[in-house]
Amino acid sequence: MEILEKINQLRKEKNAVILAHYYVRSEIQDIADFVGDSLALSQEAAKTDADIIVFSGVHFMAETAKILSPDKKVLLPDLEAGCSLADSAPADEFEKFVKEHPEHLVITYVNTTAEIKALSDITCTSSNAKQIVESLPKEQKIIFAPDKNLGNYINSVTGRNMLLWDGECHVHDQFSLEGILKLKEEHPEAKIIAHPESRKPILLIADHVGSTSSLLKFTQNDAGQEYIVVTESGILHEMKLKNPEKTFYIAPSDNPECMCSDCNFMKLNSLEKIYNCLLYETNEINLDKEISEKAKKPIVRMLEISEKLGL
Ligand code: 13P
Ligand code: SF4
């Protein structure tokens, strides 16, 4: 039997759902029950009635699903699928930082561990960070963590002066400005569209800045035909499916490890690993009950604000 048939049989038998982020391999996106950005995936994880969630993404995403659905079995195809951005905020250092600024409200990106969420007041994703910040009074002091590039960008579009944690994602932080400018010279008609986890000089020259789903929507609604895409390469799969007549160039990277725009953590997911974890029900995410309950509050607050704003 083909692996796809075996996965289909198992997910039916076990009432399992496969959720996938836009950054995972295209063959996984093709078979997933739901593909989306971080916000859409957490919304989906909160409302699914499946017994098992196979989260084809990275650890913090599966953890968020478990926090929202503690009675479900949440499986991560490869437990090594971490996130450099989540790793850039160790819980002990962050707790100290929060304690040093008691009058600040703490907004954290969902790309964090459950321990960090437990220290937060509201979480956000790149889809709703601006609206979450704007939902708070102008005079409210805010700590924003862990992504300094996203934090700087939100400060610039909202006129706030949030206190930023010094963290970043190794994929987005290493896009090459020089390489992007060279691509633009070769394809002058191409619009530059960038994820806000990228560095400021890149965001300043971008025609559109937004989350993965926002970049996708832009390519569908825009009259242009060519795009230089500054985010993880996996998004190109859905962009090409939605816009078969358009041309996409993935932005070059200065990442010395691979000189590519892949997230090595996202790319750890494979069909074989999905099949194995579903078959043996291994790689389960389990969380400390107290941390999980504390971490749930800021996520629920984010989901409520997002729902109210129709995001
Ligand atoms: P979004 O899905 O919010 O666009 O975030 C991208 C990301 O880096 C997830 O790892
Ligand atoms: Fe984390 Fe960056 Fe990979 Fe997203 S792309 S999972 S932020 S390391």
Tab-separated table of C-alpha atoms and ligand atoms in Angstrom:
chain	number	residue	atom	x	y	z
A	1	MET	CA	0.000	0.000	0.000
A	2	GLU	CA	1.228	3.531	-0.794
A	3	ILE	CA	2.149	5.670	2.212
A	4	LEU	CA	-0.638	8.119	1.448
A	5	GLU	CA	-3.245	5.340	1.471
A	6	LYS	CA	-1.844	4.059	4.775
A	7	ILE	CA	-2.012	7.546	6.322
A	8	ASN	CA	-5.577	8.005	5.061
A	9	GLN	CA	-6.672	4.679	6.509
A	10	LEU	CA	-5.088	5.443	9.878
A	11	ARG	CA	-6.421	8.972	10.200
A	12	LYS	CA	-9.945	7.675	9.511
A	13	GLU	CA	-9.649	4.736	11.933
A	14	LYS	CA	-8.207	6.919	14.700
A	15	ASN	CA	-10.268	10.066	14.073
A	16	ALA	CA	-7.051	12.040	13.581
A	17	VAL	CA	-6.502	15.366	11.895
A	18	ILE	CA	-3.259	16.493	10.215
A	19	LEU	CA	-2.515	20.191	10.601
A	20	ALA	CA	0.355	21.684	8.600
A	21	HIS	CA	2.124	25.034	8.463
A	22	TYR	CA	2.849	26.656	5.076
A	23	TYR	CA	6.575	26.066	5.655
A	24	VAL	CA	6.510	22.250	5.621
A	25	ARG	CA	7.313	20.179	2.535
A	26	SER	CA	4.788	20.424	-0.300
A	27	GLU	CA	3.871	16.714	-0.217
A	28	ILE	CA	2.705	17.186	3.387
A	29	GLN	CA	0.739	20.341	2.586
A	30	ASP	CA	-0.999	18.340	-0.181
A	31	ILE	CA	-2.317	15.670	2.204
A	32	ALA	CA	-3.008	17.809	5.301
A	33	ASP	CA	-6.571	18.336	6.517
A	34	PHE	CA	-5.724	21.961	7.149
A	35	VAL	CA	-2.806	24.174	6.035
A	36	GLY	CA	-2.371	27.646	7.472
A	37	ASP	CA	-0.309	30.254	9.246
A	38	SER	CA	0.331	30.239	13.003
A	39	LEU	CA	-2.899	32.065	13.865
A	40	ALA	CA	-5.152	29.943	11.652
A	41	LEU	CA	-3.521	26.774	12.975
A	42	SER	CA	-4.124	27.718	16.600
A	43	GLN	CA	-7.745	28.632	15.751
A	44	GLU	CA	-8.138	25.260	14.035
A	45	ALA	CA	-6.500	23.386	16.943
A	46	ALA	CA	-8.938	25.057	19.366
A	47	LYS	CA	-12.037	23.946	17.482
A	48	THR	CA	-11.230	20.511	16.017
A	49	ASP	CA	-13.263	17.548	17.256
A	50	ALA	CA	-10.599	15.006	16.285
A	51	ASP	CA	-9.189	12.673	18.965
A	52	ILE	CA	-5.629	12.976	17.681
A	53	ILE	CA	-3.911	16.051	16.247
A	54	VAL	CA	-0.801	15.353	14.176
A	55	PHE	CA	0.934	18.709	14.041
A	56	SER	CA	3.200	18.995	11.046
A	57	GLY	CA	5.078	22.078	12.084
A	58	VAL	CA	7.402	22.787	14.990
A	59	HIS	CA	7.357	22.136	18.728
A	60	PHE	CA	5.805	25.402	19.951
A	61	MET	CA	2.894	24.931	17.512
A	62	ALA	CA	2.114	21.417	18.748
A	63	GLU	CA	2.493	22.682	22.311
A	64	THR	CA	-0.024	25.475	21.632
A	65	ALA	CA	-2.469	22.880	20.259
A	66	LYS	CA	-2.017	20.777	23.421
A	67	ILE	CA	-2.559	23.812	25.663
A	68	LEU	CA	-5.793	24.594	23.831
A	69	SER	CA	-6.968	20.975	23.669
A	70	PRO	CA	-5.468	19.260	26.746
A	71	ASP	CA	-7.712	16.193	26.422
A	72	LYS	CA	-6.589	15.419	22.891
A	73	LYS	CA	-3.520	13.477	21.899
A	74	VAL	CA	-1.133	15.857	20.102
A	75	LEU	CA	1.691	14.278	18.111
A	76	LEU	CA	4.696	15.992	16.541
A	77	PRO	CA	6.205	13.899	13.693
A	78	ASP	CA	9.777	14.804	14.766
A	79	LEU	CA	10.416	15.948	18.340
A	80	GLU	CA	13.631	17.639	17.185
A	81	ALA	CA	11.585	20.177	15.210
A	82	GLY	CA	12.312	23.196	17.394
A	83	CYS	CA	12.512	26.893	16.585
A	84	SER	CA	15.487	29.255	16.887
A	85	LEU	CA	13.139	32.130	17.719
A	86	ALA	CA	11.481	30.233	20.582
A	87	ASP	CA	14.974	29.219	21.776
A	88	SER	CA	16.056	32.864	21.864
A	89	ALA	CA	13.916	33.399	24.990
A	90	PRO	CA	15.036	31.077	27.816
A	91	ALA	CA	12.374	31.007	30.556
A	92	ASP	CA	14.663	31.901	33.509
A	93	GLU	CA	16.160	34.959	31.783
A	94	PHE	CA	12.767	36.091	30.535
A	95	GLU	CA	11.195	35.753	33.976
A	96	LYS	CA	13.940	37.970	35.410
A	97	PHE	CA	13.353	40.551	32.650
A	98	VAL	CA	9.588	40.583	33.299
A	99	LYS	CA	10.159	41.000	37.056
A	100	GLU	CA	12.447	43.970	36.379
A	101	HIS	CA	9.563	45.730	34.573
A	102	PRO	CA	6.525	45.135	36.791
A	103	GLU	CA	4.457	47.944	35.250
A	104	HIS	CA	4.717	46.460	31.729
A	105	LEU	CA	2.105	44.255	30.090
A	106	VAL	CA	3.713	41.247	28.407
A	107	ILE	CA	2.873	40.423	24.791
A	108	THR	CA	4.612	37.396	23.363
A	109	TYR	CA	4.617	35.960	19.887
A	110	VAL	CA	3.271	32.379	19.800
A	111	ASN	CA	6.784	31.306	18.760
A	112	THR	CA	7.670	30.680	22.401
A	113	THR	CA	7.672	27.796	24.851
A	114	ALA	CA	4.740	27.121	27.195
A	115	GLU	CA	6.883	28.475	30.078
A	116	ILE	CA	7.194	31.853	28.337
A	117	LYS	CA	3.477	31.922	27.525
A	118	ALA	CA	2.793	31.256	31.204
A	119	LEU	CA	4.664	34.515	31.966
A	120	SER	CA	2.653	36.477	29.374
A	121	ASP	CA	-0.549	38.531	29.369
A	122	ILE	CA	-1.440	38.131	25.691
A	123	THR	CA	0.092	36.156	22.847
A	124	CYS	CA	0.057	37.263	19.218
A	125	THR	CA	1.120	36.062	15.794
A	126	SER	CA	2.369	38.057	12.837
A	127	SER	CA	-1.248	38.105	11.533
A	128	ASN	CA	-2.633	39.991	14.499
A	129	ALA	CA	0.320	41.617	16.349
A	130	LYS	CA	-0.545	45.136	15.140
A	131	GLN	CA	-4.229	44.815	16.095
A	132	ILE	CA	-3.427	43.251	19.488
A	133	VAL	CA	-1.064	46.112	20.330
A	134	GLU	CA	-3.562	48.701	19.091
A	135	SER	CA	-6.296	47.159	21.247
A	136	LEU	CA	-4.378	48.392	24.323
A	137	PRO	CA	-4.398	51.980	25.640
A	138	LYS	CA	-1.660	54.175	24.111
A	139	GLU	CA	-0.085	54.871	27.512
A	140	GLN	CA	0.154	51.159	28.409
A	141	LYS	CA	3.780	50.078	28.850
A	142	ILE	CA	4.457	46.887	26.919
A	143	ILE	CA	7.154	44.231	26.756
A	144	PHE	CA	7.177	42.542	23.341
A	145	ALA	CA	9.038	39.254	22.901
A	146	PRO	CA	10.873	37.390	21.533
A	147	ASP	CA	11.258	38.721	17.966
A	148	LYS	CA	13.050	42.087	17.829
A	149	ASN	CA	12.457	42.505	14.083
A	150	LEU	CA	8.697	42.007	14.397
A	151	GLY	CA	8.693	44.189	17.541
A	152	ASN	CA	10.547	47.003	15.752
A	153	TYR	CA	8.155	46.750	12.829
A	154	ILE	CA	5.084	46.894	15.101
A	155	ASN	CA	6.590	49.867	16.949
A	156	SER	CA	7.041	51.653	13.612
A	157	VAL	CA	3.500	51.018	12.319
A	158	THR	CA	1.735	51.758	15.614
A	159	GLY	CA	3.924	54.612	16.901
A	160	ARG	CA	4.421	52.726	20.189
A	161	ASN	CA	7.649	52.329	22.043
A	162	MET	CA	7.433	48.750	23.274
A	163	LEU	CA	10.346	47.309	25.175
A	164	LEU	CA	11.779	44.572	22.941
A	165	TRP	CA	13.400	41.263	23.789
A	166	ASP	CA	16.540	40.663	21.728
A	167	GLY	CA	15.532	37.491	19.860
A	168	GLU	CA	15.258	36.496	16.221
A	169	CYS	CA	14.519	33.674	13.815
A	170	HIS	CA	17.660	32.407	12.083
A	171	VAL	CA	15.804	32.038	8.760
A	172	HIS	CA	14.206	35.474	8.544
A	173	ASP	CA	17.089	37.335	10.143
A	174	GLN	CA	19.541	36.070	7.541
A	175	PHE	CA	17.871	37.106	4.296
A	176	SER	CA	20.402	38.899	2.144
A	177	LEU	CA	19.603	42.559	1.402
A	178	GLU	CA	22.277	42.570	-1.287
A	179	GLY	CA	20.904	39.370	-2.827
A	180	ILE	CA	17.362	40.757	-2.837
A	181	LEU	CA	18.504	43.998	-4.506
A	182	LYS	CA	20.364	41.962	-7.141
A	183	LEU	CA	17.231	39.874	-7.821
A	184	LYS	CA	15.224	43.083	-8.126
A	185	GLU	CA	17.736	44.401	-10.681
A	186	GLU	CA	17.310	41.209	-12.718
A	187	HIS	CA	13.498	41.327	-12.397
A	188	PRO	CA	12.562	45.005	-12.065
A	189	GLU	CA	8.819	44.290	-12.352
A	190	ALA	CA	8.871	41.898	-9.389
A	191	LYS	CA	7.336	43.185	-6.148
A	192	ILE	CA	9.172	42.487	-2.895
A	193	ILE	CA	6.900	40.898	-0.285
A	194	ALA	CA	8.373	40.241	3.143
A	195	HIS	CA	7.545	38.595	6.454
A	196	PRO	CA	7.953	41.022	9.408
A	197	GLU	CA	10.452	38.694	11.108
A	198	SER	CA	12.920	39.994	8.474
A	199	ARG	CA	15.359	42.825	9.182
A	200	LYS	CA	14.364	46.497	8.977
A	201	PRO	CA	16.298	47.462	5.772
A	202	ILE	CA	14.449	44.676	3.929
A	203	LEU	CA	11.069	45.709	5.332
A	204	LEU	CA	11.789	49.309	4.256
A	205	ILE	CA	12.212	48.312	0.598
A	206	ALA	CA	9.293	45.826	0.593
A	207	ASP	CA	6.103	46.554	-1.373
A	208	HIS	CA	4.121	44.535	1.158
A	209	VAL	CA	4.903	43.293	4.675
A	210	GLY	CA	2.783	40.625	6.327
A	211	SER	CA	2.354	37.189	7.835
A	212	THR	CA	2.509	34.134	5.574
A	213	SER	CA	-1.256	34.243	4.965
A	214	SER	CA	-1.110	37.984	4.322
A	215	LEU	CA	1.688	37.513	1.742
A	216	LEU	CA	-0.378	34.803	0.099
A	217	LYS	CA	-3.492	36.982	-0.018
A	218	PHE	CA	-1.455	39.854	-1.462
A	219	THR	CA	-0.273	37.724	-4.393
A	220	GLN	CA	-3.884	36.711	-5.100
A	221	ASN	CA	-5.355	40.216	-5.014
A	222	ASP	CA	-2.506	42.157	-6.591
A	223	ALA	CA	-2.350	42.885	-10.331
A	224	GLY	CA	1.413	42.183	-10.522
A	225	GLN	CA	2.854	39.057	-12.141
A	226	GLU	CA	6.207	38.581	-10.384
A	227	TYR	CA	7.227	38.521	-6.726
A	228	ILE	CA	10.409	38.282	-4.692
A	229	VAL	CA	9.259	36.390	-1.613
A	230	VAL	CA	11.101	37.090	1.649
A	231	THR	CA	10.036	34.261	3.917
A	232	GLU	CA	10.602	30.522	4.301
A	233	SER	CA	10.593	28.720	0.931
A	234	GLY	CA	7.674	26.363	1.766
A	235	ILE	CA	5.132	29.144	1.160
A	236	LEU	CA	5.940	29.056	-2.570
A	237	HIS	CA	3.976	25.817	-2.906
A	238	GLU	CA	0.651	27.422	-1.960
A	239	MET	CA	1.508	30.666	-3.809
A	240	LYS	CA	2.062	28.743	-7.044
A	241	LEU	CA	-1.117	26.687	-6.528
A	242	LYS	CA	-3.177	29.835	-5.962
A	243	ASN	CA	-1.487	31.805	-8.764
A	244	PRO	CA	-0.380	29.333	-11.473
A	245	GLU	CA	0.178	32.127	-14.006
A	246	LYS	CA	2.491	34.198	-11.764
A	247	THR	CA	6.245	33.904	-11.149
A	248	PHE	CA	7.878	33.740	-7.721
A	249	TYR	CA	11.519	34.120	-6.722
A	250	ILE	CA	12.523	33.087	-3.233
A	251	ALA	CA	14.792	35.683	-1.594
A	252	PRO	CA	18.433	34.607	-1.193
A	253	SER	CA	19.873	34.050	2.253
A	254	ASP	CA	23.237	34.650	3.927
A	255	ASN	CA	22.670	31.585	6.125
A	256	PRO	CA	26.158	29.992	6.132
A	257	GLU	CA	24.730	26.545	6.970
A	258	CYS	CA	22.766	26.049	3.761
A	259	MET	CA	22.756	29.364	1.819
A	260	CYS	CA	19.053	28.622	1.399
A	261	SER	CA	15.761	29.979	2.706
A	262	ASP	CA	14.602	26.732	4.298
A	263	CYS	CA	13.791	26.329	7.980
A	264	ASN	CA	15.703	23.172	8.886
A	265	PHE	CA	13.221	22.528	11.731
A	266	MET	CA	10.120	22.688	9.529
A	267	LYS	CA	11.832	20.483	6.958
A	268	LEU	CA	12.304	17.695	9.536
A	269	ASN	CA	8.659	16.765	8.935
A	270	SER	CA	8.116	13.978	6.400
A	271	LEU	CA	5.292	11.691	5.248
A	272	GLU	CA	7.092	8.685	6.771
A	273	LYS	CA	7.353	10.387	10.157
A	274	ILE	CA	3.670	11.379	10.021
A	275	TYR	CA	2.759	7.776	9.248
A	276	ASN	CA	4.936	6.365	12.036
A	277	CYS	CA	3.742	8.719	14.768
A	278	LEU	CA	0.138	8.083	13.780
A	279	LEU	CA	0.621	4.316	13.674
A	280	TYR	CA	2.467	3.971	16.997
A	281	GLU	CA	1.043	7.133	18.618
A	282	THR	CA	4.533	8.225	19.544
A	283	ASN	CA	6.084	11.702	19.879
A	284	GLU	CA	3.235	12.831	22.065
A	285	ILE	CA	3.334	16.345	23.531
A	286	ASN	CA	2.725	16.346	27.278
A	287	LEU	CA	2.802	19.403	29.472
A	288	ASP	CA	2.919	20.231	33.139
A	289	LYS	CA	-0.718	20.942	34.119
A	290	GLU	CA	0.014	24.149	36.022
A	291	ILE	CA	2.196	25.633	33.240
A	292	SER	CA	-0.367	24.597	30.658
A	293	GLU	CA	-3.244	26.281	32.495
A	294	LYS	CA	-1.228	29.483	32.956
A	295	ALA	CA	-0.117	29.407	29.289
A	296	LYS	CA	-3.690	28.991	28.084
A	297	LYS	CA	-4.890	32.379	29.377
A	298	PRO	CA	-2.806	34.613	27.042
A	299	ILE	CA	-3.602	32.393	24.039
A	300	VAL	CA	-7.337	32.497	24.763
A	301	ARG	CA	-7.100	36.268	25.158
A	302	MET	CA	-5.448	36.480	21.713
A	303	LEU	CA	-8.111	34.244	20.137
A	304	GLU	CA	-10.911	36.314	21.702
A	305	ILE	CA	-9.472	39.619	20.449
A	306	SER	CA	-8.895	38.085	16.996
A	307	GLU	CA	-12.463	36.799	16.838
A	308	LYS	CA	-13.873	40.147	17.918
A	309	LEU	CA	-11.861	41.856	15.170
A	310	GLY	CA	-12.797	39.226	12.586
A	311	LEU	CA	-9.178	38.134	12.029
B	1	13P	P1	3.227	33.055	10.597
B	1	13P	O1	2.692	31.693	10.373
B	1	13P	O2	2.493	33.776	11.668
B	1	13P	O3	3.313	33.854	9.354
B	1	13P	O4	4.696	32.908	11.214
B	1	13P	C1	5.735	32.430	10.518
B	1	13P	C2	6.659	31.614	11.311
B	1	13P	O5	7.790	31.927	11.458
B	1	13P	C3	6.201	30.392	11.888
B	1	13P	O6	7.278	29.689	12.268
B	2	SF4	FE1	11.068	29.189	14.043
B	2	SF4	FE2	12.005	30.675	12.087
B	2	SF4	FE3	11.611	28.107	11.663
B	2	SF4	FE4	9.507	29.768	11.966
B	2	SF4	S1	11.003	29.786	10.314
B	2	SF4	S2	9.806	27.753	12.913
B	2	SF4	S3	10.325	31.218	13.430
B	2	SF4	S4	13.081	28.989	13.100
